[in-house]
mmCIF file of C-alpha atoms in Angstrom:
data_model
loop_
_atom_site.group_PDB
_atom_site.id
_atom_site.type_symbol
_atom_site.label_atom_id
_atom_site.label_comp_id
_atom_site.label_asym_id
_atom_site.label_seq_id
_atom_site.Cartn_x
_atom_site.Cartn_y
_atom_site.Cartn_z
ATOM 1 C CA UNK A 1 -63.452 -6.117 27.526
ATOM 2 C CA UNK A 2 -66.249 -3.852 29.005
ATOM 3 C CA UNK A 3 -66.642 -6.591 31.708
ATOM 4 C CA UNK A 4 -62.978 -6.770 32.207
ATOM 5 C CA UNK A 5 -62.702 -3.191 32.692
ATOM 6 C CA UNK A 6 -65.794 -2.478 34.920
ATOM 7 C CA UNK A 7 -67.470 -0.224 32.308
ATOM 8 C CA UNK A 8 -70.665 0.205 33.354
ATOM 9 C CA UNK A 9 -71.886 3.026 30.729
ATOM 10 C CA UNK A 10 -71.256 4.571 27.457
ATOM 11 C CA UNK A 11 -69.396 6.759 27.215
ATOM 12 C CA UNK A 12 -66.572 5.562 29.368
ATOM 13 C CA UNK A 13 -62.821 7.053 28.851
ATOM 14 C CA UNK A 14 -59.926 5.282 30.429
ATOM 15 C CA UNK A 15 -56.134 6.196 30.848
ATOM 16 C CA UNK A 16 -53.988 2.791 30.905
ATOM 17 C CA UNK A 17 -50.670 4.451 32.008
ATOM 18 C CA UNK A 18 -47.646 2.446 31.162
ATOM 19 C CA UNK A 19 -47.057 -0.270 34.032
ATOM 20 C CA UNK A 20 -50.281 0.469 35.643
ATOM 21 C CA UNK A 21 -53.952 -0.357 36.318
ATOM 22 C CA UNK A 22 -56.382 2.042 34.285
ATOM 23 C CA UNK A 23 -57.645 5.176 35.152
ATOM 24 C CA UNK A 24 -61.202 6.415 35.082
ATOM 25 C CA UNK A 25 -61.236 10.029 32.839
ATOM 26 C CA UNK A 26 -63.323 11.988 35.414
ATOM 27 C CA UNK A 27 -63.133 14.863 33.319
ATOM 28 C CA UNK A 28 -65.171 17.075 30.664
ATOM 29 C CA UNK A 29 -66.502 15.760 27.229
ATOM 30 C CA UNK A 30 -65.920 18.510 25.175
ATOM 31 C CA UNK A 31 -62.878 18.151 22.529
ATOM 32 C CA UNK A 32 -60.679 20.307 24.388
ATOM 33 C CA UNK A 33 -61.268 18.718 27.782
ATOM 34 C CA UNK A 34 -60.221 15.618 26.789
ATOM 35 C CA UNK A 35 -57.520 16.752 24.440
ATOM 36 C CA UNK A 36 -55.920 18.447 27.606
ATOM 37 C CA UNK A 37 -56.085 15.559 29.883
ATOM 38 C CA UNK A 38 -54.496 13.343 27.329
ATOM 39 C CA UNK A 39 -51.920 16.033 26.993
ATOM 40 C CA UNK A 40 -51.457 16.514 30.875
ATOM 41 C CA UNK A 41 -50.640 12.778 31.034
ATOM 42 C CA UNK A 42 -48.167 12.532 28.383
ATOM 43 C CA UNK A 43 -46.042 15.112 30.064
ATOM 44 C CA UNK A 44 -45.735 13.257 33.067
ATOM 45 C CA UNK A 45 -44.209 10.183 30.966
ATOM 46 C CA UNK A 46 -41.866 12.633 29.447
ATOM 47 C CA UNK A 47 -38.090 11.938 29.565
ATOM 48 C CA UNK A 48 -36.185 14.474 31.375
ATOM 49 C CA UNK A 49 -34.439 17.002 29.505
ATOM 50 C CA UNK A 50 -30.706 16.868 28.261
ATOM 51 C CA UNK A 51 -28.343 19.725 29.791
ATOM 52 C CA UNK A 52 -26.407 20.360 26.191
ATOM 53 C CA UNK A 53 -23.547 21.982 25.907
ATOM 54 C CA UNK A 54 -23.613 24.702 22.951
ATOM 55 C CA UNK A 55 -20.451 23.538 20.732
ATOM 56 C CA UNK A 56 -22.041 25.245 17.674
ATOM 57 C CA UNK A 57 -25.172 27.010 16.234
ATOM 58 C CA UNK A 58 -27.313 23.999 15.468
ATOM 59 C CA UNK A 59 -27.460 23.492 19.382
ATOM 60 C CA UNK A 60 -29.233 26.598 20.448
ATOM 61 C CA UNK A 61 -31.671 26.797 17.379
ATOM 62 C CA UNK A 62 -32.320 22.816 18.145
ATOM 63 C CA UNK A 63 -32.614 23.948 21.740
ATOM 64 C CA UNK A 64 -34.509 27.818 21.850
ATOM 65 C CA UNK A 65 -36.223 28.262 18.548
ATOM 66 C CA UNK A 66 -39.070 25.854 18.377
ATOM 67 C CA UNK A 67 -39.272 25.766 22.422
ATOM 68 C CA UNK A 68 -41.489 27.611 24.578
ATOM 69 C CA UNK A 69 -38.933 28.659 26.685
ATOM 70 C CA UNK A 70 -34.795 27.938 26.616
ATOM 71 C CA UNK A 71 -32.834 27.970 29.601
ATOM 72 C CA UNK A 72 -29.230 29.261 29.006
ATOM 73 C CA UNK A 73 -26.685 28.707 31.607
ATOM 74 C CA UNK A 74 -23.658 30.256 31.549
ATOM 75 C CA UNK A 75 -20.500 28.132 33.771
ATOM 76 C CA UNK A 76 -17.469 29.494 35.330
ATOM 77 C CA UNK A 77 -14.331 28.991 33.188
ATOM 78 C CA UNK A 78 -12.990 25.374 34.553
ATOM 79 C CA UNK A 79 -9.955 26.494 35.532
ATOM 80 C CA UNK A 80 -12.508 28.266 38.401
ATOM 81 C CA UNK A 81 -14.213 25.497 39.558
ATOM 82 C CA UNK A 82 -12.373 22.368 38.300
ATOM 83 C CA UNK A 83 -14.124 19.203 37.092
ATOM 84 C CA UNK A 84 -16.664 18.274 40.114
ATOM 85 C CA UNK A 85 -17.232 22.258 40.604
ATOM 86 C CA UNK A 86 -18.611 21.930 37.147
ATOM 87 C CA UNK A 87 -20.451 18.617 37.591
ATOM 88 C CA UNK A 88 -22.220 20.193 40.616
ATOM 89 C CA UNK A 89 -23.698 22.985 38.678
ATOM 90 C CA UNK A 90 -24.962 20.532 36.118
ATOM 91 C CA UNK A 91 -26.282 18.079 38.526
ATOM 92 C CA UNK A 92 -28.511 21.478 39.393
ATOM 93 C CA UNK A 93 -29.526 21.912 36.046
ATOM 94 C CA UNK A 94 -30.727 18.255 35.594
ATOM 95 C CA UNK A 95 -32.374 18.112 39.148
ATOM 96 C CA UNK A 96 -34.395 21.494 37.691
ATOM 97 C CA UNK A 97 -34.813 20.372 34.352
ATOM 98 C CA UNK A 98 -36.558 16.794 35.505
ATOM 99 C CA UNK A 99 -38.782 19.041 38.306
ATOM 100 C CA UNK A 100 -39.982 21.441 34.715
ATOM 101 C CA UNK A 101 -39.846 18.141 32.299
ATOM 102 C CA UNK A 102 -43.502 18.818 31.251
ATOM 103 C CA UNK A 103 -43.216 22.254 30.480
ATOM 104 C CA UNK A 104 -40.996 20.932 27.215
ATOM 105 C CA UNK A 105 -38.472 23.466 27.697
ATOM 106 C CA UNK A 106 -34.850 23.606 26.247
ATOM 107 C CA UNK A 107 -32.151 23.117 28.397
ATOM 108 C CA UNK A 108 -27.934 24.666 27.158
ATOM 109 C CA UNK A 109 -24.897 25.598 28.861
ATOM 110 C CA UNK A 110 -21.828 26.971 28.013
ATOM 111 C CA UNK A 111 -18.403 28.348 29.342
ATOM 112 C CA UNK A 112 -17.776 31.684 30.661
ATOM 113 C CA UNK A 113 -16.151 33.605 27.441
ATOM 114 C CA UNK A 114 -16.787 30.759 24.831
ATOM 115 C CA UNK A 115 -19.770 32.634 23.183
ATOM 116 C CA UNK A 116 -19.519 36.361 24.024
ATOM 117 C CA UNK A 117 -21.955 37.916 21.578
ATOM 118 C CA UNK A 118 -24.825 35.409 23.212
ATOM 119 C CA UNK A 119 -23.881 36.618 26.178
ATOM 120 C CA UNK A 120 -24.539 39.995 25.173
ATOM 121 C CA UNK A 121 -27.561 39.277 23.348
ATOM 122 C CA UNK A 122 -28.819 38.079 26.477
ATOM 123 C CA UNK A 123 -27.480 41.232 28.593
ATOM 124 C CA UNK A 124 -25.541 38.406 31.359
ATOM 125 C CA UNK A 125 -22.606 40.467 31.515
ATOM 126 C CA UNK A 126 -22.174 42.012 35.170
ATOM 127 C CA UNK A 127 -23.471 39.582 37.038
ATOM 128 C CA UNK A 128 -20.567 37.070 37.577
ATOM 129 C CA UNK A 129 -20.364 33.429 36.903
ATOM 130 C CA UNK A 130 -22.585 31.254 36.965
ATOM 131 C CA UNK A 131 -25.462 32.438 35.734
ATOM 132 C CA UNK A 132 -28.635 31.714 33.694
ATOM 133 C CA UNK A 133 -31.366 33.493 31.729
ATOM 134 C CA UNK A 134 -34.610 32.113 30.239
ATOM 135 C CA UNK A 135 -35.163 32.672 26.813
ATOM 136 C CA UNK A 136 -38.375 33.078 25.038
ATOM 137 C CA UNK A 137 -37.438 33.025 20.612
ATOM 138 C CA UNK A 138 -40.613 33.500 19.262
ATOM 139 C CA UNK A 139 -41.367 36.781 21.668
ATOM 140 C CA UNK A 140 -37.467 37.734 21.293
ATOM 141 C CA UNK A 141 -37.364 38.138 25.406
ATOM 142 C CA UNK A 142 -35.316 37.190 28.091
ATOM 143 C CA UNK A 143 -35.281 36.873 31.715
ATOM 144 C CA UNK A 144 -32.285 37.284 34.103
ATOM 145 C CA UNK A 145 -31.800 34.645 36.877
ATOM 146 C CA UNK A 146 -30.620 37.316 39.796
ATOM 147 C CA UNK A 147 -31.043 35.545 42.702
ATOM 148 C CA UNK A 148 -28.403 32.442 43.676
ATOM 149 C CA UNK A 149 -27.311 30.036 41.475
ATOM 150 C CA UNK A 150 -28.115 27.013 43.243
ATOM 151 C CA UNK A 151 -31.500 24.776 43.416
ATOM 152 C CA UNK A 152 -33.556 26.663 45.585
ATOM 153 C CA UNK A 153 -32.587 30.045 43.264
ATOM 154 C CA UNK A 154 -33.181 28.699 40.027
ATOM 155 C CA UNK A 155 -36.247 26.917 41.338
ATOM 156 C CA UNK A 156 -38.487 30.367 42.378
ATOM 157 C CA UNK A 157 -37.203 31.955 38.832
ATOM 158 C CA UNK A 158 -38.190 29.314 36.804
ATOM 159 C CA UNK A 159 -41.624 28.844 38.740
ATOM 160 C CA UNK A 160 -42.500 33.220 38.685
ATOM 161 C CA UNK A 161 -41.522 32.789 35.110
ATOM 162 C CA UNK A 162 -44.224 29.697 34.554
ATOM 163 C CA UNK A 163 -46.785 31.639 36.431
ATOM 164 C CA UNK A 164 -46.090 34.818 34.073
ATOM 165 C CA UNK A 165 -44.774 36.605 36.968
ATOM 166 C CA UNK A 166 -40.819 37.428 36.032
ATOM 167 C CA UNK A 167 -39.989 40.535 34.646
ATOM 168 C CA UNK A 168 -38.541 40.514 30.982
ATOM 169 C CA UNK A 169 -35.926 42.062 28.464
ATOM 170 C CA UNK A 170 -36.281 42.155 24.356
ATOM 171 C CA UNK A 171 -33.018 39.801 23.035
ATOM 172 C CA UNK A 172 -30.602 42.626 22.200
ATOM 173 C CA UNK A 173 -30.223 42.677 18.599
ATOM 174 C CA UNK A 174 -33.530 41.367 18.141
ATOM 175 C CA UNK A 175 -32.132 37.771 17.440
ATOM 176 C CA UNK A 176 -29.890 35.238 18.984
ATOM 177 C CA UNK A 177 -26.482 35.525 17.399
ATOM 178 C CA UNK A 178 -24.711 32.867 15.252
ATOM 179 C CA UNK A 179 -22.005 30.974 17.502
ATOM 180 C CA UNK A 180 -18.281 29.674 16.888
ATOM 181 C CA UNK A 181 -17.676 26.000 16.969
ATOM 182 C CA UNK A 182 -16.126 25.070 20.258
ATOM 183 C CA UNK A 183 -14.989 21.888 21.293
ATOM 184 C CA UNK A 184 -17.420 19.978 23.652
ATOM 185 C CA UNK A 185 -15.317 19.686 27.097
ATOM 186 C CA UNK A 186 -13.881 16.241 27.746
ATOM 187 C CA UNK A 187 -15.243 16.073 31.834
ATOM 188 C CA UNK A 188 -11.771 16.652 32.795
ATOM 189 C CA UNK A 189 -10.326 19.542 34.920
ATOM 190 C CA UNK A 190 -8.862 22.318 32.929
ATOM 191 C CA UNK A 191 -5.286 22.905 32.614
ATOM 192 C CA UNK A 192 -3.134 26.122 32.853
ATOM 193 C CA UNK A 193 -1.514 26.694 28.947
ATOM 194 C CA UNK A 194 2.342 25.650 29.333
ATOM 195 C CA UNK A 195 5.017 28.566 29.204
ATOM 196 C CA UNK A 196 7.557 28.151 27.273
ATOM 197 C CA UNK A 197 11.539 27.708 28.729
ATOM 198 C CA UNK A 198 13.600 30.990 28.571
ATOM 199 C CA UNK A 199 16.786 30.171 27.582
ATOM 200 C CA UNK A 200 19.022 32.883 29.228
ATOM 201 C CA UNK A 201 21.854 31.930 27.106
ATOM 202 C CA UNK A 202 20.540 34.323 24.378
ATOM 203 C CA UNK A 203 21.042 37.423 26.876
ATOM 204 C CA UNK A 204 24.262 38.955 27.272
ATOM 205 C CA UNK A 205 24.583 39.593 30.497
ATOM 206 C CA UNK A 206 27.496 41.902 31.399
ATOM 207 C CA UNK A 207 28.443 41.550 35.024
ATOM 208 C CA UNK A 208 30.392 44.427 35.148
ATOM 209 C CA UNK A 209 27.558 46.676 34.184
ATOM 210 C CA UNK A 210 24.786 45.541 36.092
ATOM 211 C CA UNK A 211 27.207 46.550 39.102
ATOM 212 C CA UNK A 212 27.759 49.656 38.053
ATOM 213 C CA UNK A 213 24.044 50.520 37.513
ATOM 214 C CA UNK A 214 23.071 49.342 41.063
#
């Protein structure tokens, strides 16, 4: 095996990446130095992240609590942006998620209005639809995404946050709230609630004195 390999000295450390040739470790030898490159490389065979809507509770404590940081997105009410309006923003949130894969983040969204008391929590009031905030559990902060909601926007946020340069909030209430169950939306454009008929027939309308009151 040593011959196979080319190892030439002892000791030798070797990364065989999945589908690939091996890799010489070029790093240190101390515990940590080789605990981080081993940990370095399984983050770039991560899977992407899911963008998951928050139908219920379970969601955002799967999602936030036990992550380093959760990225909440709050969505325009469909009737606003219609199906592929909607698909559009979460073709962002993918595109972002995949770029931040390693960092092991969580990843929600939800509907403008569906979960009011996490939008408060979170202080996202007043600043229009879409928008997004990061979410840090275990330090009970937030960050605001104020700049545009679109790749390039969400892209220098996410990156000042990673560098520990965004500025933060404490979660108001000093924990994320409990949330209604909603139903998961079905991919298909909203639709306006149907009014229901008026049947003049129950009105009595008196000719006479509608002409004498004009």
């Amino acid at each position: 095996m040593a011959q196979r390999y080319g190892v030439q000295g002892f000791p030798t450390i070797k990364y065989f990446a999945p589908g690939s040739e091996p890799v010489d470790y070029q790093g240190g030898r101390s515990a940590s130095d080789i605990i981080q490159f081993g940990l370095s490389k399984a983050s770039e065979n991560v899977a992407p992240p899911e963008v998951v809507q928050l139908t219920e509770s379970k969601i955002l404590k799967d999602n936030c609590d036990e992550k380093p940081l959760c990225i909440v997105s709050i969505l325009p009410d469909i009737l606003d942006t219609g199906a592929a309006g909607r698909n559009e923003y979460l073709k962002i949130l993918l595109e972002i998620g995949e770029k931040y894969k390693s960092k092991l983040w969580g990843w929600v969204w939800t509907e403008a209005g569906k979960h009011s008391k996490l939008e408060e929590a979170l202080g996202m009031g007043g600043f229009g639809y879409p928008t997004l905030a990061a979410v840090n559990v275990r330090k009970m902060k937030f960050s605001i995404l104020k700049g545009s909601f679109d790749k390039a926007g969400i892209d220098e946020f996410l990156r000042r946050l990673a560098v520990g340069r965004g500025s933060t909030e404490p979660i108001r209430g000093a924990a994320l709230p409990e949330l209604e169950t909603v139903e998961s939306w079905d991919g298909l454009d909203g639709q306006l609630p149907e009014e229901e008929d008026i049947d003049l027939s129950d009105f009595d309308m008196d000719e006479d004195s509608e002409k004498d009151e004009l």
